[in-house]
Amino acid sequence: MPVTVATTLNHACSALAERPEATMLAGGTDLMVEVNHGRRHLVDVVTLDQIPELSHWERNGDVFRLGSGLTYTALAGPLLADFLPGLAQAARTVGSPQIRNSGTLGGNLATASPAGDTIPVLAALDAVVELRSTEGHREVPVTDFITGVKHNDLRPGELIEAIRVPVAAGPQEFLKVGTRNAMVISVVSLAMVVDLSAHQVRVGLGAVSPVPERATEAEAFINGLIDWDGQVLPEAATVDRFADLVVTAASPIDDHRGSAAYRRHALGVLARRALIRCFGEENR
């Protein structure tokens, strides 16, 4: 089996242009599970973990540019967690320390699992995915990049170069329900980003639809009722209505991890809890 160990972005793009059906390997935390269970047979591989540009991040004004090779450990570290706390919270819930040291942001996106933990946060952050090939550069909103369960908008010869997210001045939350507290795949998850300067609450949903979903109706409802000057929530009944609207944005299924009914119930609990955490219990 031919393996190309790419050391630069151009090297990787050239290898993929020559062999567009090659499998890209970064952390391998999802891919190798499929290989070990016989669900994936590798015939050609281009590795990405030795490309320094992909592990780099930078802030340009009000936008963070995150290399696709950033590990969960890097995302959870103090340098990024201060500015992107929701993404850091999500990264801390992923697997074991070994998985967090290997798994990457780009890999989580490319795998396109509805239960991917960073995906609802990226949706709530209005993230944009930067794609690179020898043909040039392309940008796709994260909500358009994932097109179905385990399907994405990558074209032959393309790789994920980076993810851009705007800086949001305000609290963020990532909440997840699973069968235990750690090393577990989400039964349902929710990300909330509060942008105090824009007077916006944005909500991303996880494990309740085939593609990333935003609870846009719920967002519009609550954005118009929060006392933004005092950062005070409306009365409890309004918060409950917000949670109900979040639930209506979901389209969960029954599977071995949980029923659709349970997912809807849990999502409402998470929506209510995240909103109160972002604004404070005393303001409810």
mmCIF file with all atom_site columns, N, CA and C in Angstrom, residues 101-155:
data_model
loop_
_atom_site.group_PDB
_atom_site.id
_atom_site.type_symbol
_atom_site.label_atom_id
_atom_site.label_alt_id
_atom_site.label_comp_id
_atom_site.label_asym_id
_atom_site.label_entity_id
_atom_site.label_seq_id
_atom_site.pdbx_PDB_ins_code
_atom_site.Cartn_x
_atom_site.Cartn_y
_atom_site.Cartn_z
_atom_site.occupancy
_atom_site.B_iso_or_equiv
_atom_site.pdbx_formal_charge
_atom_site.auth_seq_id
_atom_site.auth_comp_id
_atom_site.auth_asym_id
_atom_site.auth_atom_id
_atom_site.pdbx_PDB_model_num
ATOM 1   N N  . ASN A 1 101 ? -5.034  13.841 22.218 1.00 0.00 ? 101 ASN A N  1
ATOM 2   C CA . ASN A 1 101 ? -3.697  14.197 21.728 1.00 0.00 ? 101 ASN A CA 1
ATOM 3   C C  . ASN A 1 101 ? -3.517  13.900 20.241 1.00 0.00 ? 101 ASN A C  1
ATOM 4   N N  . SER A 1 102 ? -4.354  13.031 19.696 1.00 0.00 ? 102 SER A N  1
ATOM 5   C CA . SER A 1 102 ? -4.210  12.614 18.293 1.00 0.00 ? 102 SER A CA 1
ATOM 6   C C  . SER A 1 102 ? -5.297  13.178 17.390 1.00 0.00 ? 102 SER A C  1
ATOM 7   N N  . GLY A 1 103 ? -6.539  13.128 17.860 1.00 0.00 ? 103 GLY A N  1
ATOM 8   C CA . GLY A 1 103 ? -7.670  13.559 17.034 1.00 0.00 ? 103 GLY A CA 1
ATOM 9   C C  . GLY A 1 103 ? -7.599  15.039 16.707 1.00 0.00 ? 103 GLY A C  1
ATOM 10  N N  . THR A 1 104 ? -8.093  15.404 15.527 1.00 0.00 ? 104 THR A N  1
ATOM 11  C CA . THR A 1 104 ? -7.958  16.776 15.037 1.00 0.00 ? 104 THR A CA 1
ATOM 12  C C  . THR A 1 104 ? -9.299  17.406 14.708 1.00 0.00 ? 104 THR A C  1
ATOM 13  N N  . LEU A 1 105 ? -9.296  18.721 14.691 1.00 0.00 ? 105 LEU A N  1
ATOM 14  C CA . LEU A 1 105 ? -10.494 19.483 14.334 1.00 0.00 ? 105 LEU A CA 1
ATOM 15  C C  . LEU A 1 105 ? -10.932 19.165 12.911 1.00 0.00 ? 105 LEU A C  1
ATOM 16  N N  . GLY A 1 106 ? -9.981  19.126 11.987 1.00 0.00 ? 106 GLY A N  1
ATOM 17  C CA . GLY A 1 106 ? -10.320 18.806 10.602 1.00 0.00 ? 106 GLY A CA 1
ATOM 18  C C  . GLY A 1 106 ? -10.859 17.397 10.451 1.00 0.00 ? 106 GLY A C  1
ATOM 19  N N  . GLY A 1 107 ? -10.297 16.461 11.217 1.00 0.00 ? 107 GLY A N  1
ATOM 20  C CA . GLY A 1 107 ? -10.789 15.088 11.162 1.00 0.00 ? 107 GLY A CA 1
ATOM 21  C C  . GLY A 1 107 ? -12.209 14.973 11.658 1.00 0.00 ? 107 GLY A C  1
ATOM 22  N N  . ASN A 1 108 ? -12.558 15.716 12.713 1.00 0.00 ? 108 ASN A N  1
ATOM 23  C CA . ASN A 1 108 ? -13.926 15.692 13.227 1.00 0.00 ? 108 ASN A CA 1
ATOM 24  C C  . ASN A 1 108 ? -14.909 16.199 12.181 1.00 0.00 ? 108 ASN A C  1
ATOM 25  N N  . LEU A 1 109 ? -14.508 17.237 11.451 1.00 0.00 ? 109 LEU A N  1
ATOM 26  C CA . LEU A 1 109 ? -15.360 17.762 10.385 1.00 0.00 ? 109 LEU A CA 1
ATOM 27  C C  . LEU A 1 109 ? -15.461 16.791 9.214  1.00 0.00 ? 109 LEU A C  1
ATOM 28  N N  . ALA A 1 110 ? -14.322 16.257 8.781  1.00 0.00 ? 110 ALA A N  1
ATOM 29  C CA . ALA A 1 110 ? -14.312 15.382 7.615  1.00 0.00 ? 110 ALA A CA 1
ATOM 30  C C  . ALA A 1 110 ? -15.085 14.095 7.862  1.00 0.00 ? 110 ALA A C  1
ATOM 31  N N  . THR A 1 111 ? -15.029 13.584 9.088  1.00 0.00 ? 111 THR A N  1
ATOM 32  C CA . THR A 1 111 ? -15.787 12.371 9.417  1.00 0.00 ? 111 THR A CA 1
ATOM 33  C C  . THR A 1 111 ? -17.278 12.606 9.284  1.00 0.00 ? 111 THR A C  1
ATOM 34  N N  . ALA A 1 112 ? -17.715 13.829 9.589  1.00 0.00 ? 112 ALA A N  1
ATOM 35  C CA . ALA A 1 112 ? -19.104 14.257 9.369  1.00 0.00 ? 112 ALA A CA 1
ATOM 36  C C  . ALA A 1 112 ? -20.107 13.399 10.127 1.00 0.00 ? 112 ALA A C  1
ATOM 37  N N  . SER A 1 113 ? -19.749 12.983 11.324 1.00 0.00 ? 113 SER A N  1
ATOM 38  C CA . SER A 1 113 ? -20.702 12.260 12.157 1.00 0.00 ? 113 SER A CA 1
ATOM 39  C C  . SER A 1 113 ? -21.667 13.250 12.801 1.00 0.00 ? 113 SER A C  1
ATOM 40  N N  . PRO A 1 114 ? -22.958 12.943 12.845 1.00 0.00 ? 114 PRO A N  1
ATOM 41  C CA . PRO A 1 114 ? -23.899 13.832 13.544 1.00 0.00 ? 114 PRO A CA 1
ATOM 42  C C  . PRO A 1 114 ? -23.527 14.049 15.002 1.00 0.00 ? 114 PRO A C  1
ATOM 43  N N  . ALA A 1 115 ? -22.787 13.088 15.598 1.00 0.00 ? 115 ALA A N  1
ATOM 44  C CA . ALA A 1 115 ? -22.399 13.189 17.002 1.00 0.00 ? 115 ALA A CA 1
ATOM 45  C C  . ALA A 1 115 ? -21.038 13.846 17.191 1.00 0.00 ? 115 ALA A C  1
ATOM 46  N N  . GLY A 1 116 ? -20.432 14.366 16.140 1.00 0.00 ? 116 GLY A N  1
ATOM 47  C CA . GLY A 1 116 ? -19.137 15.041 16.274 1.00 0.00 ? 116 GLY A CA 1
ATOM 48  C C  . GLY A 1 116 ? -19.238 16.205 17.249 1.00 0.00 ? 116 GLY A C  1
ATOM 49  N N  . ASP A 1 117 ? -18.388 16.223 18.257 1.00 0.00 ? 117 ASP A N  1
ATOM 50  C CA . ASP A 1 117 ? -18.572 17.176 19.350 1.00 0.00 ? 117 ASP A CA 1
ATOM 51  C C  . ASP A 1 117 ? -18.242 18.615 18.979 1.00 0.00 ? 117 ASP A C  1
ATOM 52  N N  . THR A 1 118 ? -17.287 18.831 18.092 1.00 0.00 ? 118 THR A N  1
ATOM 53  C CA . THR A 1 118 ? -16.963 20.227 17.754 1.00 0.00 ? 118 THR A CA 1
ATOM 54  C C  . THR A 1 118 ? -17.973 20.831 16.777 1.00 0.00 ? 118 THR A C  1
ATOM 55  N N  . ILE A 1 119 ? -18.744 20.007 16.102 1.00 0.00 ? 119 ILE A N  1
ATOM 56  C CA . ILE A 1 119 ? -19.575 20.490 14.996 1.00 0.00 ? 119 ILE A CA 1
ATOM 57  C C  . ILE A 1 119 ? -20.685 21.440 15.455 1.00 0.00 ? 119 ILE A C  1
ATOM 58  N N  . PRO A 1 120 ? -21.461 21.148 16.516 1.00 0.00 ? 120 PRO A N  1
ATOM 59  C CA . PRO A 1 120 ? -22.465 22.130 16.931 1.00 0.00 ? 120 PRO A CA 1
ATOM 60  C C  . PRO A 1 120 ? -21.865 23.453 17.391 1.00 0.00 ? 120 PRO A C  1
ATOM 61  N N  . VAL A 1 121 ? -20.657 23.398 17.979 1.00 0.00 ? 121 VAL A N  1
ATOM 62  C CA . VAL A 1 121 ? -20.005 24.647 18.376 1.00 0.00 ? 121 VAL A CA 1
ATOM 63  C C  . VAL A 1 121 ? -19.630 25.453 17.141 1.00 0.00 ? 121 VAL A C  1
ATOM 64  N N  . LEU A 1 122 ? -19.058 24.804 16.147 1.00 0.00 ? 122 LEU A N  1
ATOM 65  C CA . LEU A 1 122 ? -18.683 25.495 14.916 1.00 0.00 ? 122 LEU A CA 1
ATOM 66  C C  . LEU A 1 122 ? -19.910 26.068 14.214 1.00 0.00 ? 122 LEU A C  1
ATOM 67  N N  . ALA A 1 123 ? -21.018 25.342 14.267 1.00 0.00 ? 123 ALA A N  1
ATOM 68  C CA . ALA A 1 123 ? -22.263 25.853 13.673 1.00 0.00 ? 123 ALA A CA 1
ATOM 69  C C  . ALA A 1 123 ? -22.724 27.108 14.405 1.00 0.00 ? 123 ALA A C  1
ATOM 70  N N  . ALA A 1 124 ? -22.680 27.083 15.738 1.00 0.00 ? 124 ALA A N  1
ATOM 71  C CA . ALA A 1 124 ? -23.104 28.245 16.520 1.00 0.00 ? 124 ALA A CA 1
ATOM 72  C C  . ALA A 1 124 ? -22.163 29.431 16.335 1.00 0.00 ? 124 ALA A C  1
ATOM 73  N N  . LEU A 1 125 ? -20.912 29.162 16.020 1.00 0.00 ? 125 LEU A N  1
ATOM 74  C CA . LEU A 1 125 ? -19.921 30.219 15.800 1.00 0.00 ? 125 LEU A CA 1
ATOM 75  C C  . LEU A 1 125 ? -19.940 30.770 14.372 1.00 0.00 ? 125 LEU A C  1
ATOM 76  N N  . ASP A 1 126 ? -20.817 30.231 13.514 1.00 0.00 ? 126 ASP A N  1
ATOM 77  C CA . ASP A 1 126 ? -20.840 30.638 12.101 1.00 0.00 ? 126 ASP A CA 1
ATOM 78  C C  . ASP A 1 126 ? -19.486 30.395 11.437 1.00 0.00 ? 126 ASP A C  1
ATOM 79  N N  . ALA A 1 127 ? -18.907 29.236 11.696 1.00 0.00 ? 127 ALA A N  1
ATOM 80  C CA . ALA A 1 127 ? -17.590 28.911 11.165 1.00 0.00 ? 127 ALA A CA 1
ATOM 81  C C  . ALA A 1 127 ? -17.622 28.704 9.652  1.00 0.00 ? 127 ALA A C  1
ATOM 82  N N  . VAL A 1 128 ? -16.488 28.968 9.032  1.00 0.00 ? 128 VAL A N  1
ATOM 83  C CA . VAL A 1 128 ? -16.299 28.765 7.596  1.00 0.00 ? 128 VAL A CA 1
ATOM 84  C C  . VAL A 1 128 ? -15.123 27.815 7.403  1.00 0.00 ? 128 VAL A C  1
ATOM 85  N N  . VAL A 1 129 ? -15.303 26.818 6.544  1.00 0.00 ? 129 VAL A N  1
ATOM 86  C CA . VAL A 1 129 ? -14.273 25.817 6.279  1.00 0.00 ? 129 VAL A CA 1
ATOM 87  C C  . VAL A 1 129 ? -13.478 26.246 5.044  1.00 0.00 ? 129 VAL A C  1
ATOM 88  N N  . GLU A 1 130 ? -12.152 26.293 5.179  1.00 0.00 ? 130 GLU A N  1
ATOM 89  C CA . GLU A 1 130 ? -11.273 26.613 4.055  1.00 0.00 ? 130 GLU A CA 1
ATOM 90  C C  . GLU A 1 130 ? -10.751 25.313 3.454  1.00 0.00 ? 130 GLU A C  1
ATOM 91  N N  . LEU A 1 131 ? -10.960 25.145 2.149  1.00 0.00 ? 131 LEU A N  1
ATOM 92  C CA . LEU A 1 131 ? -10.552 23.937 1.444  1.00 0.00 ? 131 LEU A CA 1
ATOM 93  C C  . LEU A 1 131 ? -9.453  24.280 0.440  1.00 0.00 ? 131 LEU A C  1
ATOM 94  N N  . ARG A 1 132 ? -8.495  23.366 0.292  1.00 0.00 ? 132 ARG A N  1
ATOM 95  C CA . ARG A 1 132 ? -7.337  23.632 -0.573 1.00 0.00 ? 132 ARG A CA 1
ATOM 96  C C  . ARG A 1 132 ? -7.079  22.447 -1.483 1.00 0.00 ? 132 ARG A C  1
ATOM 97  N N  . SER A 1 133 ? -6.709  22.743 -2.719 1.00 0.00 ? 133 SER A N  1
ATOM 98  C CA . SER A 1 133 ? -6.256  21.727 -3.672 1.00 0.00 ? 133 SER A CA 1
ATOM 99  C C  . SER A 1 133 ? -5.311  22.409 -4.646 1.00 0.00 ? 133 SER A C  1
ATOM 100 N N  . THR A 1 134 ? -4.763  21.651 -5.586 1.00 0.00 ? 134 THR A N  1
ATOM 101 C CA . THR A 1 134 ? -3.909  22.263 -6.601 1.00 0.00 ? 134 THR A CA 1
ATOM 102 C C  . THR A 1 134 ? -4.716  23.181 -7.516 1.00 0.00 ? 134 THR A C  1
ATOM 103 N N  . GLU A 1 135 ? -6.036  23.040 -7.480 1.00 0.00 ? 135 GLU A N  1
ATOM 104 C CA . GLU A 1 135 ? -6.897  23.884 -8.317 1.00 0.00 ? 135 GLU A CA 1
ATOM 105 C C  . GLU A 1 135 ? -7.162  25.239 -7.667 1.00 0.00 ? 135 GLU A C  1
ATOM 106 N N  . GLY A 1 136 ? -6.851  25.368 -6.383 1.00 0.00 ? 136 GLY A N  1
ATOM 107 C CA . GLY A 1 136 ? -7.065  26.649 -5.734 1.00 0.00 ? 136 GLY A CA 1
ATOM 108 C C  . GLY A 1 136 ? -7.659  26.504 -4.346 1.00 0.00 ? 136 GLY A C  1
ATOM 109 N N  . HIS A 1 137 ? -8.344  27.561 -3.926 1.00 0.00 ? 137 HIS A N  1
ATOM 110 C CA . HIS A 1 137 ? -8.863  27.696 -2.568 1.00 0.00 ? 137 HIS A CA 1
ATOM 111 C C  . HIS A 1 137 ? -10.378 27.881 -2.634 1.00 0.00 ? 137 HIS A C  1
ATOM 112 N N  . ARG A 1 138 ? -11.064 27.259 -1.698 1.00 0.00 ? 138 ARG A N  1
ATOM 113 C CA . ARG A 1 138 ? -12.526 27.351 -1.666 1.00 0.00 ? 138 ARG A CA 1
ATOM 114 C C  . ARG A 1 138 ? -12.979 27.486 -0.221 1.00 0.00 ? 138 ARG A C  1
ATOM 115 N N  . GLU A 1 139 ? -14.070 28.231 0.011  1.00 0.00 ? 139 GLU A N  1
ATOM 116 C CA . GLU A 1 139 ? -14.600 28.425 1.352  1.00 0.00 ? 139 GLU A CA 1
ATOM 117 C C  . GLU A 1 139 ? -16.067 28.011 1.388  1.00 0.00 ? 139 GLU A C  1
ATOM 118 N N  . VAL A 1 140 ? -16.425 27.269 2.447  1.00 0.00 ? 140 VAL A N  1
ATOM 119 C CA . VAL A 1 140 ? -17.783 26.748 2.589  1.00 0.00 ? 140 VAL A CA 1
ATOM 120 C C  . VAL A 1 140 ? -18.226 26.919 4.040  1.00 0.00 ? 140 VAL A C  1
ATOM 121 N N  . PRO A 1 141 ? -19.405 27.491 4.296  1.00 0.00 ? 141 PRO A N  1
ATOM 122 C CA . PRO A 1 141 ? -19.911 27.531 5.673  1.00 0.00 ? 141 PRO A CA 1
ATOM 123 C C  . PRO A 1 141 ? -20.015 26.123 6.240  1.00 0.00 ? 141 PRO A C  1
ATOM 124 N N  . VAL A 1 142 ? -19.734 25.972 7.518  1.00 0.00 ? 142 VAL A N  1
ATOM 125 C CA . VAL A 1 142 ? -19.717 24.634 8.111  1.00 0.00 ? 142 VAL A CA 1
ATOM 126 C C  . VAL A 1 142 ? -21.080 23.955 7.985  1.00 0.00 ? 142 VAL A C  1
ATOM 127 N N  . THR A 1 143 ? -22.157 24.722 8.002  1.00 0.00 ? 143 THR A N  1
ATOM 128 C CA . THR A 1 143 ? -23.487 24.132 7.880  1.00 0.00 ? 143 THR A CA 1
ATOM 129 C C  . THR A 1 143 ? -23.770 23.599 6.480  1.00 0.00 ? 143 THR A C  1
ATOM 130 N N  . ASP A 1 144 ? -22.962 24.028 5.496  1.00 0.00 ? 144 ASP A N  1
ATOM 131 C CA . ASP A 1 144 ? -23.088 23.492 4.141  1.00 0.00 ? 144 ASP A CA 1
ATOM 132 C C  . ASP A 1 144 ? -22.040 22.429 3.856  1.00 0.00 ? 144 ASP A C  1
ATOM 133 N N  . PHE A 1 145 ? -20.950 22.443 4.622  1.00 0.00 ? 145 PHE A N  1
ATOM 134 C CA . PHE A 1 145 ? -19.864 21.500 4.357  1.00 0.00 ? 145 PHE A CA 1
ATOM 135 C C  . PHE A 1 145 ? -20.290 20.067 4.642  1.00 0.00 ? 145 PHE A C  1
ATOM 136 N N  . ILE A 1 146 ? -20.999 19.843 5.729  1.00 0.00 ? 146 ILE A N  1
ATOM 137 C CA . ILE A 1 146 ? -21.482 18.489 6.050  1.00 0.00 ? 146 ILE A CA 1
ATOM 138 C C  . ILE A 1 146 ? -22.821 18.301 5.363  1.00 0.00 ? 146 ILE A C  1
ATOM 139 N N  . THR A 1 147 ? -22.881 17.342 4.450  1.00 0.00 ? 147 THR A N  1
ATOM 140 C CA . THR A 1 147 ? -24.052 17.177 3.591  1.00 0.00 ? 147 THR A CA 1
ATOM 141 C C  . THR A 1 147 ? -24.938 16.004 3.992  1.00 0.00 ? 147 THR A C  1
ATOM 142 N N  . GLY A 1 148 ? -24.501 15.181 4.925  1.00 0.00 ? 148 GLY A N  1
ATOM 143 C CA . GLY A 1 148 ? -25.275 14.025 5.379  1.00 0.00 ? 148 GLY A CA 1
ATOM 144 C C  . GLY A 1 148 ? -24.451 13.225 6.362  1.00 0.00 ? 148 GLY A C  1
ATOM 145 N N  . VAL A 1 149 ? -25.008 12.122 6.822  1.00 0.00 ? 149 VAL A N  1
ATOM 146 C CA . VAL A 1 149 ? -24.298 11.278 7.782  1.00 0.00 ? 149 VAL A CA 1
ATOM 147 C C  . VAL A 1 149 ? -23.059 10.693 7.112  1.00 0.00 ? 149 VAL A C  1
ATOM 148 N N  . LYS A 1 150 ? -21.882 11.054 7.623  1.00 0.00 ? 150 LYS A N  1
ATOM 149 C CA . LYS A 1 150 ? -20.579 10.623 7.102  1.00 0.00 ? 150 LYS A CA 1
ATOM 150 C C  . LYS A 1 150 ? -20.327 11.097 5.670  1.00 0.00 ? 150 LYS A C  1
ATOM 151 N N  . HIS A 1 151 ? -20.989 12.178 5.277  1.00 0.00 ? 151 HIS A N  1
ATOM 152 C CA . HIS A 1 151 ? -20.773 12.748 3.938  1.00 0.00 ? 151 HIS A CA 1
ATOM 153 C C  . HIS A 1 151 ? -20.451 14.233 4.062  1.00 0.00 ? 151 HIS A C  1
ATOM 154 N N  . ASN A 1 152 ? -19.496 14.682 3.246  1.00 0.00 ? 152 ASN A N  1
ATOM 155 C CA . ASN A 1 152 ? -19.110 16.089 3.277  1.00 0.00 ? 152 ASN A CA 1
ATOM 156 C C  . ASN A 1 152 ? -18.918 16.615 1.859  1.00 0.00 ? 152 ASN A C  1
ATOM 157 N N  . ASP A 1 153 ? -18.595 17.905 1.770  1.00 0.00 ? 153 ASP A N  1
ATOM 158 C CA . ASP A 1 153 ? -18.500 18.589 0.482  1.00 0.00 ? 153 ASP A CA 1
ATOM 159 C C  . ASP A 1 153 ? -17.080 18.593 -0.078 1.00 0.00 ? 153 ASP A C  1
ATOM 160 N N  . LEU A 1 154 ? -16.185 17.772 0.456  1.00 0.00 ? 154 LEU A N  1
ATOM 161 C CA . LEU A 1 154 ? -14.837 17.684 -0.095 1.00 0.00 ? 154 LEU A CA 1
ATOM 162 C C  . LEU A 1 154 ? -14.881 17.124 -1.513 1.00 0.00 ? 154 LEU A C  1
ATOM 163 N N  . ARG A 1 155 ? -14.199 17.800 -2.423 1.00 0.00 ? 155 ARG A N  1
ATOM 164 C CA . ARG A 1 155 ? -14.097 17.320 -3.797 1.00 0.00 ? 155 ARG A CA 1
ATOM 165 C C  . ARG A 1 155 ? -12.825 16.478 -3.948 1.00 0.00 ? 155 ARG A C  1
#
